Amino acid sequence: MSAKLTPKGMRDIGPEDMFVREEAIEKIRAAFRLFGYRPLETPAMEYLETLRAKAGPEVDKQIFIIEGGEYGLRFDLTVPLARYAASTDAPKPFKRYAIDVVWRKEEPQRGRFREFYQADPDIVGSASMRCEAELLSLANTICVSFGFQKPRIMLNNRKILDGIAAKLGIEADVKGEVFRVLDKLDKIGEAEVEKLLREILGGKADELLKIIRSKGGNKSKLALAAKYSEEGAKELEEILALCGSEFEVEVDLFLVRGLGYYTGPVFEVKLSDDIGTVMAGGRYDSLLGIYGQPAPAVGISVGIERLVTLLAERRKGAGKKTDTKVLVACVKPDFYPDSVRTAAEFRKAGVACETDLNDRNIRKQLDYANSLGIPFVAVIGEREVKSKSVTLRDMASGKEEVLPIGAAIDRVKGG
Amino acid sequence: MSAKLTPKGMRDIGPEDMFVREEAIEKIRAAFRLFGYRPLETPAMEYLETLRAKAGPEVDKQIFIIEGGEYGLRFDLTVPLARYAASTDAPKPFKRYAIDVVWRKEEPQRGRFREFYQADPDIVGSASMRCEAELLSLANTICVSFGFQKPRIMLNNRKILDGIAAKLGIEADVKGEVFRVLDKLDKIGEAEVEKLLREILGGKADELLKIIRSKGGNKSKLALAAKYSEEGAKELEEILALCGSEFEVEVDLFLVRGLGYYTGPVFEVKLSDDIGTVMAGGRYDSLLGIYGQPAPAVGISVGIERLVTLLAERRKGAGKKTDTKVLVACVKPDFYPDSVRTAAEFRKAGVACETDLNDRNIRKQLDYANSLGIPFVAVIGEREVKSKSVTLRDMASGKEEVLPIGAAIDRVKGG
């Protein structure tokens, strides 16, 4: 029966992976809150009209549409924010975060899923470059909290790219295609990008590539960029000055971000060339206008799936299967009520614990503790009931001690 | 443009409500983990075949079906568990929790939504009544953690109800209808239940009502119940003995739980007659067999929406709008980089803080802090930059002090 199957391109996330995932989400949420971002949750589905307003009707192919054709599942967390922001009277800037699932009906491939998490902090209601600098600082904080001390933070500006395109006489309708090709660099490599650009632009491809490939420090790149957009270069200077000495930011004129709706600075965070992009975003000052209330906005999307994978890989072998610290076992079923009472005392002290729900002998209870990696077993038998104590077994060393319950709680908490 | 609207029967949950909701979810998750339940997350959608296996094709009306007719959005968290449990080799008992959204295409009405949270701990792989007792203890722990010291915990057994139906000669196909009517007691009241039962059962209605309405303590009810199902009564006795003196459980022969799939004990937790049921569940030993791997199972569903509403009502007026403790304001834009550096120090000390992203004068910065209820503003001007200090303003009292940054951090943390 196919009913046993998980839907195509989706997955079940079992306990071991979930412990890592919940920890990762908690870390990211803590960083968002540390910077004063406030939570907003919106429904999984939106009117198709709302979804199309941002991405056009061609996005329908990518959307899971609900039967009846009125609703579709959200494909990002930005559209719901834009819809909400158009109706809220929250104080400006409205700094919101959302950590939630989105759906895309792409052909499933290795490592890519049709349902995945995004974690987005966005700022609505400020045109200042202070926002960009804050989001990059937040991104850096998250990387560091995951143990990556030196993320590569790359910065560009759509205004500069637009300026270059204008100077080279690239038509507006071709420009979108060019940007999409540039954005594929990570996936298809530089040679392929070159080839595709030549097909689209002919001789102009080389001119374009010469400009955006220019090497050197941020200063020389910005001097070059200023020839195409003074405003764009000045915005980046402001951002760089505010990021200051706290962390490094690298101007990369090759950086595009594929989505058409960015209007100003765009950025990307890589942990290494190997791992690739884990966060990306930019300014989108025109999007909210579509939803009836024009306001500047800027945001970054944290690729939580990749961070979770990295965290899980690092934990390999050390991943926990359970939070339970103690299995309160009983020598005979007669003592089960005593083990329940003892477990209640452990729990009152904040110690996660379990009792034997399967009426098993003591050997099998120890097997269960072993199979989940539960570190302690507190055995309850006649002697223990009489003396209000437990025999506490340290499962790693095999060492056993008879202890009053209070002392056993202390031992487990200390261990 | 309808794109501004939230889908029918659904809702946006803004920051103030989200802070309460995240706190409630955290409390519930902590309780699940304290009892050794392990997290499992499954996709939002399942094959329609999977969903129908539990509820039959008539459930289609209630399901949001994805265009193409292959998938539907889950309507509970039990079906995904049953599908998953049939394929996992996790140690038994498999104690899992899930806290997630489900969808039902009901006609929206006041206080009922088409998308809502459930929080379910379930136990797969044990037929022992120890499981029921543990789930009731967990339910009691959650109620207490929300400040409800004396929840009403009600208990019955489908085996007893089946026994009564058999003795009264109620046909199998009528029984389901009778159970559904009994389950409506809370909604339609006792007089209406009586009326409907008479329509279905004629004279037998009074016999049935006489039995299930019987008053008295648990002992006398169980003695009566034993006449119809010795096994059912014995199971309840076991559960009651294990719940012991920790909390009270009340046998209620009227209790049914509408869902057809329960096979043994069923239970319901009420906080008051006014608030109604906040948790409900029971044993469903036949469900997993449908998914190819027969195993006993029992669970309870925590109605998180109602708990969140209760928590929010209690906080009325005291609900927080933000986690931010300090707005680091600057007297002139020149000092903004200094406010960024100061904010970084607050954050390093774990203090959530913000800077002014809108280039506003100091009065407007204070207004912003006020509008969000941010308790402190740390003002940075020329004097403060020179002396590496801040002027810390307590927004409630209006009191200001010039403090070195370290002392300001201590003050904010202490306050």
Coordinates of C-alpha atoms in Angstrom, one line a residue, chain A:
Chain A
M1 CA 0.0 0.0 0.0
S2 CA 1.5 3.3 -1.0
A3 CA 0.0 4.7 2.2
K4 CA 3.2 3.6 3.9
L5 CA 5.2 6.1 1.8
T6 CA 6.3 9.6 2.5
P7 CA 5.2 12.0 -0.2
K8 CA 7.6 12.4 -3.1
G9 CA 10.4 14.9 -2.4
M10 CA 9.4 15.2 1.2
R11 CA 10.7 13.5 4.3
D12 CA 10.1 12.3 7.9
I13 CA 12.5 13.8 10.4
G14 CA 13.1 11.3 13.1
P15 CA 14.0 12.0 16.8
E16 CA 17.8 12.1 16.4
D17 CA 17.6 14.6 13.6
M18 CA 14.9 16.5 15.3
F19 CA 17.0 17.1 18.4
V20 CA 19.6 18.7 16.3
R21 CA 17.0 20.7 14.3
E22 CA 15.2 22.0 17.4
E23 CA 18.6 23.1 18.8
A24 CA 19.5 24.9 15.6
I25 CA 16.1 26.6 15.4
E26 CA 16.5 27.7 19.0
K27 CA 20.0 29.2 18.3
I28 CA 18.7 31.1 15.3
R29 CA 15.6 32.3 17.2
A30 CA 17.7 33.5 20.1
A31 CA 19.9 35.5 17.7
F32 CA 16.9 37.1 16.1
R33 CA 15.5 38.1 19.4
L34 CA 18.9 39.4 20.6
F35 CA 18.7 41.9 17.8
G36 CA 15.1 42.9 18.6
Y37 CA 13.3 41.0 15.8
R38 CA 9.7 40.1 16.6
P39 CA 7.9 36.9 15.7
L40 CA 5.1 36.8 13.1
E41 CA 3.3 33.6 11.9
T42 CA 1.1 33.5 8.9
P43 CA -1.0 30.7 7.4
A44 CA 0.6 28.0 5.2
M45 CA -1.6 29.0 2.3
E46 CA -2.3 32.3 0.6
Y47 CA -4.7 33.4 -2.1
L48 CA -3.1 32.5 -5.4
E49 CA -3.6 36.1 -6.4
T50 CA -1.3 37.1 -3.5
L51 CA 1.4 34.7 -4.5
R52 CA 1.2 35.7 -8.2
A53 CA 1.5 39.4 -7.3
K54 CA 5.1 38.9 -6.4
A55 CA 6.2 36.2 -8.8
G56 CA 3.8 36.4 -11.8
P57 CA 1.5 33.6 -13.1
E58 CA 4.5 31.5 -14.3
V59 CA 5.2 30.7 -10.7
D60 CA 2.1 28.5 -10.7
K61 CA 4.2 25.5 -12.0
Q62 CA 6.2 25.7 -8.8
I63 CA 3.3 26.1 -6.4
F64 CA 1.2 23.4 -4.7
I65 CA -2.2 24.7 -5.6
I66 CA -5.2 23.7 -3.4
E67 CA -8.1 22.0 -5.3
G68 CA -10.5 24.7 -6.3
G69 CA -7.7 27.0 -7.5
E70 CA -8.2 29.7 -4.9
Y71 CA -5.3 29.0 -2.6
G72 CA -1.7 27.9 -2.9
L73 CA 0.9 26.9 -0.4
R74 CA 3.4 29.7 0.3
F75 CA 6.8 29.4 -1.6
D76 CA 8.6 31.8 0.7
L77 CA 8.1 33.9 3.8
T78 CA 8.4 37.3 2.1
V79 CA 5.1 37.3 0.3
P80 CA 3.2 36.7 3.6
L81 CA 5.2 39.4 5.3
A82 CA 4.5 41.9 2.5
R83 CA 0.8 41.1 2.7
Y84 CA 0.8 41.5 6.5
A85 CA 2.9 44.6 6.6
A86 CA 0.5 46.4 4.2
S87 CA -2.2 46.1 6.9
T88 CA -0.4 46.4 10.2
D89 CA 0.1 49.6 12.2
A90 CA 3.1 48.2 14.1
P91 CA 5.7 50.8 15.0
K92 CA 8.2 51.4 12.2
P93 CA 10.7 50.0 11.5
F94 CA 8.7 46.7 11.8
K95 CA 11.4 44.1 12.5
R96 CA 9.9 40.7 12.2
Y97 CA 11.2 37.1 12.1
A98 CA 9.6 34.0 10.8
I99 CA 11.0 30.5 11.1
D100 CA 8.7 28.2 9.1
V101 CA 8.2 25.7 6.3
V102 CA 7.8 26.6 2.7
W103 CA 6.8 24.4 -0.3
R104 CA 8.1 24.3 -3.9
K105 CA 7.0 21.8 -6.5
E106 CA 10.4 21.4 -8.0
E107 CA 11.5 18.0 -9.4
P108 CA 13.1 16.4 -6.3
Q109 CA 16.8 15.9 -6.5
R110 CA 19.5 14.8 -4.1
G111 CA 19.6 17.1 -1.0
R112 CA 16.8 19.3 -2.3
F113 CA 13.3 18.9 -0.9
R114 CA 9.8 20.1 -1.8
E115 CA 9.2 21.1 1.8
F116 CA 11.9 22.9 3.7
Y117 CA 12.5 25.5 6.5
Q118 CA 13.4 29.1 6.0
A119 CA 14.3 31.5 8.8
D120 CA 13.9 35.1 7.8
P121 CA 14.5 38.4 9.6
D122 CA 13.2 41.4 7.7
I123 CA 13.0 45.1 8.3
V124 CA 10.0 47.1 6.9
G125 CA 9.9 50.9 7.0
S126 CA 13.5 52.1 6.8
A127 CA 15.5 53.2 3.7
S128 CA 18.7 53.5 5.7
M129 CA 21.8 51.4 5.0
R130 CA 21.9 50.9 8.8
C131 CA 19.4 48.1 8.1
E132 CA 21.8 46.2 5.8
A133 CA 24.6 46.6 8.2
E134 CA 22.5 45.3 11.1
L135 CA 21.3 42.2 9.0
L136 CA 24.9 41.4 8.1
S137 CA 25.9 41.7 11.8
L138 CA 23.1 39.4 12.7
A139 CA 24.1 36.9 10.0
N140 CA 27.7 37.0 11.3
T141 CA 26.4 36.4 14.9
I142 CA 24.5 33.3 13.7
C143 CA 27.5 31.9 11.9
V144 CA 29.7 32.4 15.0
S145 CA 27.0 30.8 17.2
F146 CA 27.2 27.7 15.0
G147 CA 31.0 27.6 15.4
F148 CA 31.9 29.3 12.1
Q149 CA 34.2 32.1 13.1
K150 CA 35.0 33.6 9.7
P151 CA 32.1 33.5 7.3
R152 CA 32.6 35.0 3.9
I153 CA 30.1 37.9 3.6
M154 CA 29.7 39.2 0.1
L155 CA 28.0 42.4 -0.9
N156 CA 26.9 44.0 -4.1
N157 CA 24.2 46.5 -5.3
R158 CA 21.6 46.1 -7.9
K159 CA 22.0 49.8 -8.7
I160 CA 25.6 49.1 -9.7
L161 CA 24.6 46.1 -11.9
D162 CA 21.8 48.2 -13.4
G163 CA 24.3 51.0 -14.1
I164 CA 26.7 48.6 -15.8
A165 CA 23.9 47.2 -17.9
A166 CA 22.8 50.7 -18.9
K167 CA 26.3 51.7 -19.9
L168 CA 26.7 48.6 -22.0
G169 CA 23.4 49.2 -23.6
I170 CA 21.9 45.9 -22.4
E171 CA 18.1 46.1 -23.0
A172 CA 15.8 45.9 -20.0
D173 CA 14.2 42.6 -21.1
V174 CA 17.6 41.0 -21.7
K175 CA 18.9 42.2 -18.4
G176 CA 16.7 39.8 -16.3
E177 CA 18.1 36.8 -18.3
V178 CA 21.7 38.0 -17.8
F179 CA 21.1 38.3 -14.1
R180 CA 19.7 34.8 -13.9
V181 CA 22.7 33.4 -15.7
L182 CA 25.2 35.3 -13.4
D183 CA 23.4 33.9 -10.4
K184 CA 24.0 30.4 -11.6
L185 CA 27.8 30.7 -11.1
D186 CA 27.9 28.4 -8.1
K187 CA 25.9 25.8 -9.8
I188 CA 27.3 25.7 -13.4
G189 CA 30.8 27.2 -13.0
E190 CA 32.4 30.2 -14.7
A191 CA 33.1 28.7 -18.1
E192 CA 29.4 27.8 -18.6
V193 CA 28.3 31.3 -17.4
E194 CA 30.7 32.8 -19.9
K195 CA 29.3 30.6 -22.7
L196 CA 25.7 31.5 -21.9
L197 CA 26.4 35.2 -21.6
R198 CA 28.0 35.1 -25.1
E199 CA 24.9 33.5 -26.5
I200 CA 22.7 36.2 -25.0
L201 CA 25.0 39.3 -25.3
G202 CA 27.5 38.5 -28.1
G203 CA 30.6 40.8 -27.8
K204 CA 29.2 42.7 -24.8
A205 CA 29.6 39.6 -22.7
D206 CA 33.4 40.2 -22.5
E207 CA 32.9 43.8 -21.5
L208 CA 30.5 42.8 -18.8
L209 CA 32.7 40.0 -17.5
K210 CA 35.7 42.3 -17.4
I211 CA 34.0 44.8 -15.1
I212 CA 32.3 42.4 -12.7
R213 CA 35.4 40.1 -12.4
S214 CA 37.7 43.0 -11.4
K215 CA 40.0 41.9 -8.6
G216 CA 41.5 44.0 -5.8
G217 CA 40.3 45.3 -2.5
N218 CA 36.9 46.8 -1.6
K219 CA 38.2 50.3 -2.3
S220 CA 39.3 49.7 -5.8
K221 CA 36.1 47.8 -6.6
L222 CA 34.0 50.6 -5.3
A223 CA 35.9 53.1 -7.3
L224 CA 35.2 51.1 -10.4
A225 CA 31.5 50.6 -9.4
A226 CA 31.1 54.4 -8.8
K227 CA 31.6 54.9 -12.6
Y228 CA 28.4 53.0 -13.1
S229 CA 26.3 54.1 -10.1
E230 CA 27.6 56.6 -7.7
E231 CA 24.6 56.1 -5.5
G232 CA 25.1 52.3 -5.5
A233 CA 28.8 52.6 -4.6
K234 CA 28.0 55.1 -1.8
E235 CA 25.4 52.8 -0.3
L236 CA 28.0 50.0 -0.1
E237 CA 30.5 52.3 1.5
E238 CA 28.1 53.2 4.2
I239 CA 27.4 49.5 4.9
L240 CA 31.1 48.7 5.0
A241 CA 31.8 51.5 7.4
L242 CA 29.1 50.4 9.8
C243 CA 30.2 46.7 9.7
G244 CA 33.6 48.2 10.7
S245 CA 36.1 46.1 12.4
E246 CA 33.5 43.7 13.9
F247 CA 33.7 41.3 10.9
E248 CA 34.8 41.4 7.2
V249 CA 32.6 42.1 4.3
E250 CA 33.8 41.6 0.7
V251 CA 32.5 43.6 -2.3
D252 CA 31.8 41.2 -5.1
L253 CA 30.5 42.8 -8.3
F254 CA 29.6 39.3 -9.7
L255 CA 27.0 38.8 -7.0
V256 CA 23.4 39.2 -8.3
R257 CA 20.9 37.1 -6.4
G258 CA 18.5 35.7 -9.0
L259 CA 15.2 37.1 -7.8
G260 CA 13.9 40.0 -9.8
Y261 CA 12.5 42.0 -7.0
Y262 CA 15.8 43.3 -5.4
T263 CA 16.2 47.0 -5.8
G264 CA 19.4 47.9 -3.9
P265 CA 22.2 46.1 -1.9
V266 CA 22.2 42.3 -2.2
F267 CA 24.3 40.0 0.0
E268 CA 25.3 36.4 0.5
V269 CA 27.0 34.5 3.3
K270 CA 29.2 31.5 2.6
L271 CA 30.8 29.3 5.3
S272 CA 33.3 27.9 2.8
D273 CA 33.6 27.3 -1.0
D274 CA 32.7 23.7 -0.2
I275 CA 29.6 24.3 1.8
G276 CA 28.3 27.2 -0.3
T277 CA 25.7 29.8 0.5
V278 CA 23.9 29.6 3.8
M279 CA 22.2 33.0 3.9
A280 CA 21.2 35.5 1.2
G281 CA 19.1 38.5 0.8
G282 CA 18.8 42.1 -0.1
R283 CA 16.8 45.3 -0.3
Y284 CA 13.4 45.1 -2.0
D285 CA 11.9 48.6 -1.8
S286 CA 9.2 48.0 -4.5
L287 CA 7.6 44.8 -3.3
L288 CA 5.3 46.2 -0.5
G289 CA 3.8 48.7 -3.0
I290 CA 2.3 45.8 -4.9
Y291 CA 0.4 44.9 -1.8
G292 CA -1.0 48.4 -1.4
Q293 CA 1.3 50.1 1.0
P294 CA 4.7 51.2 -0.4
A295 CA 7.4 51.0 2.2
P296 CA 11.1 50.2 1.9
A297 CA 12.1 46.8 3.1
V298 CA 15.2 44.6 3.4
G299 CA 15.7 41.1 4.6
I300 CA 17.9 38.0 4.7
S301 CA 16.9 34.4 4.4
V302 CA 18.8 31.9 6.6
G303 CA 19.2 28.5 4.9
I304 CA 18.4 26.6 8.0
E305 CA 18.4 23.2 6.3
R306 CA 22.1 23.6 5.4
L307 CA 23.0 24.7 8.9
V308 CA 21.1 21.8 10.4
T309 CA 23.0 19.4 8.1
L310 CA 26.3 20.9 9.1
L311 CA 25.5 20.7 12.8
A312 CA 24.3 17.0 12.4
E313 CA 27.5 16.1 10.5
R314 CA 29.7 17.6 13.2
R315 CA 27.7 15.6 15.8
K316 CA 28.0 12.4 13.9
G317 CA 28.1 9.5 16.4
A318 CA 27.5 11.8 19.3
G319 CA 23.9 12.7 18.3
K320 CA 21.5 12.1 21.1
K321 CA 18.5 9.8 20.7
T322 CA 16.6 11.0 23.7
D323 CA 16.6 13.7 26.4
T324 CA 15.9 11.1 29.1
K325 CA 18.5 11.1 31.8
V326 CA 17.2 8.3 33.9
L327 CA 15.2 5.1 33.4
V328 CA 13.5 4.2 36.7
A329 CA 13.5 0.5 36.4
C330 CA 11.7 -2.0 38.7
V331 CA 12.9 -5.4 39.7
K332 CA 9.4 -6.9 39.8
P333 CA 6.1 -5.5 38.4
D334 CA 5.0 -5.2 42.1
F335 CA 7.3 -2.3 42.4
Y336 CA 6.1 -0.4 39.4
P337 CA 4.0 2.0 41.4
D338 CA 7.1 2.8 43.4
S339 CA 9.0 3.5 40.3
V340 CA 6.3 5.9 39.2
R341 CA 6.5 7.8 42.5
T342 CA 10.3 7.9 42.2
A343 CA 10.1 9.2 38.6
A344 CA 7.7 11.9 39.8
E345 CA 10.4 13.1 42.2
F346 CA 13.1 13.1 39.5
R347 CA 10.8 15.1 37.3
K348 CA 9.9 17.6 40.0
A349 CA 13.7 18.3 40.2
G350 CA 13.6 18.9 36.4
V351 CA 15.3 15.6 35.5
A352 CA 13.8 14.0 32.3
C353 CA 13.0 10.3 33.1
E354 CA 11.0 7.3 32.1
T355 CA 9.6 4.2 33.7
D356 CA 9.1 0.8 32.1
L357 CA 5.8 0.8 30.1
N358 CA 6.2 -2.8 28.9
D359 CA 6.2 -5.0 32.0
R360 CA 9.7 -6.2 31.2
N361 CA 12.3 -8.0 33.3
I362 CA 15.2 -6.0 34.6
R363 CA 17.6 -7.2 31.8
K364 CA 15.3 -5.9 29.1
Q365 CA 14.8 -2.6 30.9
L366 CA 18.6 -2.1 30.8
D367 CA 18.6 -3.1 27.1
Y368 CA 16.0 -0.4 26.5
A369 CA 18.1 2.2 28.3
N370 CA 21.1 1.1 26.3
S371 CA 19.3 1.3 23.0
L372 CA 18.4 4.9 23.5
G373 CA 21.7 5.9 25.2
I374 CA 19.9 6.8 28.5
P375 CA 22.9 7.5 30.8
F376 CA 21.4 6.3 34.2
V377 CA 19.1 3.6 35.4
A378 CA 17.6 3.8 38.9
V379 CA 16.6 0.4 40.0
I380 CA 13.8 -0.1 42.4
G381 CA 13.5 -3.4 44.4
E382 CA 12.3 -4.4 47.8
R383 CA 15.4 -3.2 49.6
E384 CA 15.2 0.2 47.8
V385 CA 11.4 0.7 48.6
K386 CA 12.0 0.0 52.3
S387 CA 15.0 2.4 52.6
K388 CA 13.5 5.0 50.2
S389 CA 16.6 4.8 48.0
V390 CA 17.5 3.7 44.5
T391 CA 20.3 1.7 43.1
L392 CA 21.7 4.1 40.6
R393 CA 23.6 2.5 37.7
D394 CA 25.9 4.6 35.5
M395 CA 25.4 3.0 32.2
A396 CA 28.7 4.1 30.7
S397 CA 30.9 2.7 33.6
G398 CA 28.6 0.0 34.9
K399 CA 29.2 1.4 38.4
E400 CA 26.3 1.0 40.9
E401 CA 25.6 2.9 44.1
V402 CA 22.7 2.7 46.6
L403 CA 21.6 6.3 47.2
P404 CA 18.7 8.1 48.8
I405 CA 16.5 9.6 46.1
G406 CA 17.7 13.2 46.8
A407 CA 21.3 12.2 46.4
A408 CA 20.5 10.2 43.2
I409 CA 18.9 13.4 41.8
D410 CA 22.0 15.4 42.6
R411 CA 24.3 12.7 41.1
V412 CA 22.3 12.6 37.8
K413 CA 22.2 16.4 37.6
G414 CA 25.9 16.7 38.2
G415 CA 26.8 14.0 35.7

